[in-house]
Structures are given as structure tokens and as C-alpha cells.
């Protein structure tokens, strides 16, 4: 089958219940919130939306519950330039849920109920194999069952589909999976879980990247929040700074970065420029609240970059 520059995203879909409060409740404490919002989220869906709004040609492999909100999410994803033919509604399951607290500093803590996301099994991956084998790149995260991430990575590798893993939320990963990854994009915490190296400096980032290269991964992008990313290709590393903005809520900053980054790469944009494009998209996202409501469209990213000069 012939290939065009096509992206497959495999991952989670959640309904985010977001409560803004002055500080996180301690055990036993009740804190009155300042603002409450229900918004569509989930790392997989956020990354698919970021890619779709940035202009990618993509198919999303995921599950929603056979509920009202699942139907609304599928309709919304389609309006974000996403092929949803591989997003099935699972009978007897509810759509995934994330309960998110955002404190006065814009930091967040998240609790998740997987719901229908647990139905993205290796069998489900096999049923939707066409989406993966005909894609140029496969983008995944870790809110789907690990065995399914592994199955999808194997399928991609066998069919010359590039594998990009955003290893979030943080869990230790087997070498078998890491060896199938072409590009990995951990944040500092995830990099530490994967390598045992605490990332507090550029030297630490370089050492963590070296461990990941040793596992067989060619390109390592460690995201450093407002400081940008550490980009390491085959061991040659550099920090690429992000943009200075007034951040109000970083939910989906990493997701927006990943979706925009792979979109630019699939357009043939050079690595450093793709990172800059992704920084712009993520910088816009942190100036807005919520996950998918914060994700910018292509025109907004291009305008932002033009203003930055
Ligand atoms: P999150 O879990 O909050 O979505 P993350 O921990 O996966 O994010 P980060 O390293 O915090 O990822 O951020 C990813 C990218 O988002 C950064 O590389 C940068 O481009 C952008 N970013 C994050 N925070 C800021 C900020 N305060 N100002 C500007 N850009 C930011
Ligand atoms: O990365 C942000 C996402 O993490 C939220 O949308 C929430 O659903 C959790 O999955």
C-alpha cells in the first residue's frame, strides 16, 4: 500500500473535570474551589487534536464509552481534522475520566479512571492495524494498556512506520519497548523514571538522553517546561529554549508540544524548526485553561511565530 505523509495517534480519551483552587487539599482537608470546568481531554485525544489543528493528516485509534459524552467527543474530534473511523464506542463502558486540581501557581495533580480506554487492547490494535501500517508515523502515550502500546510499536516497526512515544504518565518501561522507539519525549520526571537520572541541569539531561540512546532510541527530546527542551540526536545535545508567555495553566502543554512537533516533522520541517513550532503551539496552550480548549489552530501558531520574529 502506498504511503502519504500520514500520522496515526493511538491513545486515551478522557472527560476532564477541572477544579481551580488556591492550594491543593492536604489529606483530610476540604478546599473551596474558585472555578470549575468540564472539558474534553486525555493525552491521546489532546495530542490528536493538537496535530489535527496544526494541519496533520491523521487517524486516531482510541475508544470512548457507549455514552452521551462519548458520542459528543467523537463529533468534536471530527471537527478537529481527525479521522475517527478507528474510534469505537464500547458497550457497557463509560468514557475515561480525569479529575484535575489546578493550584494558584498553575500546577496540577490528576487522578484518572480509564473506563473505555482499557478496551484499547492488543486485539483492538490488530483490528485497526491498517491505520498504523499505512501511516508514516505513530504517536503514542501511556494512558493505554502497556501491552497494546508494545503491540502497536511492533506493528509500526515491521511496516517502516516511525514510532514516537510520549512516555506519560511516568512508568518504568521494558527495554523491549524502548528498542522499538524512534523518538521519545519525556518530561524531566518521566526521564528520571526511565533512566534513574534526576534531571536538574543540562548535564543531567545529556546523561539521561545517553541512557535512552543506549536503549536504541535515536532522538531524545526531554521537555523542560518553561525552559524549553533538551534535544539529543545520536548523542549530540542542545537546549532549545521555549517562548516567554504568561502561563495560567499547563494542562496539555506536553500534549500540544507532541502533536505540533510531529505535524511539523511530517511536513519535512527540520528538527530544530519543528521544536520551535511545537514550543510556539505549547506556549499558546499554557496561556489558556483546560486541555483541548487550550490547543491552538495552525493560523494561531503561525501568527505567534511571526510576532516572535
Ligand atoms: P504537562 O504535563 O503540564 O502537559 P509536561 O510536563 O508533559 O506538560 P513540560 O515539560 O512541562 O511538559 O512542557 C512541555 C512544553 O510546553 C515545553 O517544552 C514548552 O514548549 C511548553 N511549556 C510548558 N510550560 C511553559 C511555560 N510556562 N511557558 C512557555 N512554554 C511552556
Ligand atoms: O496531559 C493532560 C491530560 O492528562 C488531561 O487532559 C487529562 O485527561 C490527563 O489524561
PDB file of C-alpha atoms in Angstrom, residues 157 175 177-183 209-220 234:
ATOM      1  CA  UNK A 157       8.395  -1.148  13.242  1.00  0.00           C
ATOM      2  CA  UNK A 175      13.878  -2.443  27.107  1.00  0.00           C
ATOM      3  CA  UNK A 177       9.526  -1.467  24.083  1.00  0.00           C
ATOM      4  CA  UNK A 178      12.240   1.211  24.254  1.00  0.00           C
ATOM      5  CA  UNK A 179      14.172  -0.547  21.466  1.00  0.00           C
ATOM      6  CA  UNK A 180      11.188  -0.023  19.140  1.00  0.00           C
ATOM      7  CA  UNK A 181      11.022   3.753  19.671  1.00  0.00           C
ATOM      8  CA  UNK A 182      12.494   6.234  17.171  1.00  0.00           C
ATOM      9  CA  UNK A 183      11.728   9.454  19.070  1.00  0.00           C
ATOM     10  CA  UNK A 209      19.483  11.149  26.978  1.00  0.00           C
ATOM     11  CA  UNK A 210      22.618   8.989  26.705  1.00  0.00           C
ATOM     12  CA  UNK A 211      20.896   6.209  28.666  1.00  0.00           C
ATOM     13  CA  UNK A 212      17.915   6.344  26.297  1.00  0.00           C
ATOM     14  CA  UNK A 213      20.186   6.340  23.225  1.00  0.00           C
ATOM     15  CA  UNK A 214      21.877   3.273  24.683  1.00  0.00           C
ATOM     16  CA  UNK A 215      18.454   1.534  24.747  1.00  0.00           C
ATOM     17  CA  UNK A 216      18.226   2.064  20.981  1.00  0.00           C
ATOM     18  CA  UNK A 217      16.385   5.384  20.658  1.00  0.00           C
ATOM     19  CA  UNK A 218      17.869   7.754  18.053  1.00  0.00           C
ATOM     20  CA  UNK A 219      16.181  11.005  19.060  1.00  0.00           C
ATOM     21  CA  UNK A 220      15.523  12.103  22.629  1.00  0.00           C
ATOM     22  CA  UNK A 234      22.553  10.248  18.413  1.00  0.00           C
TER      23      UNK A 234
END
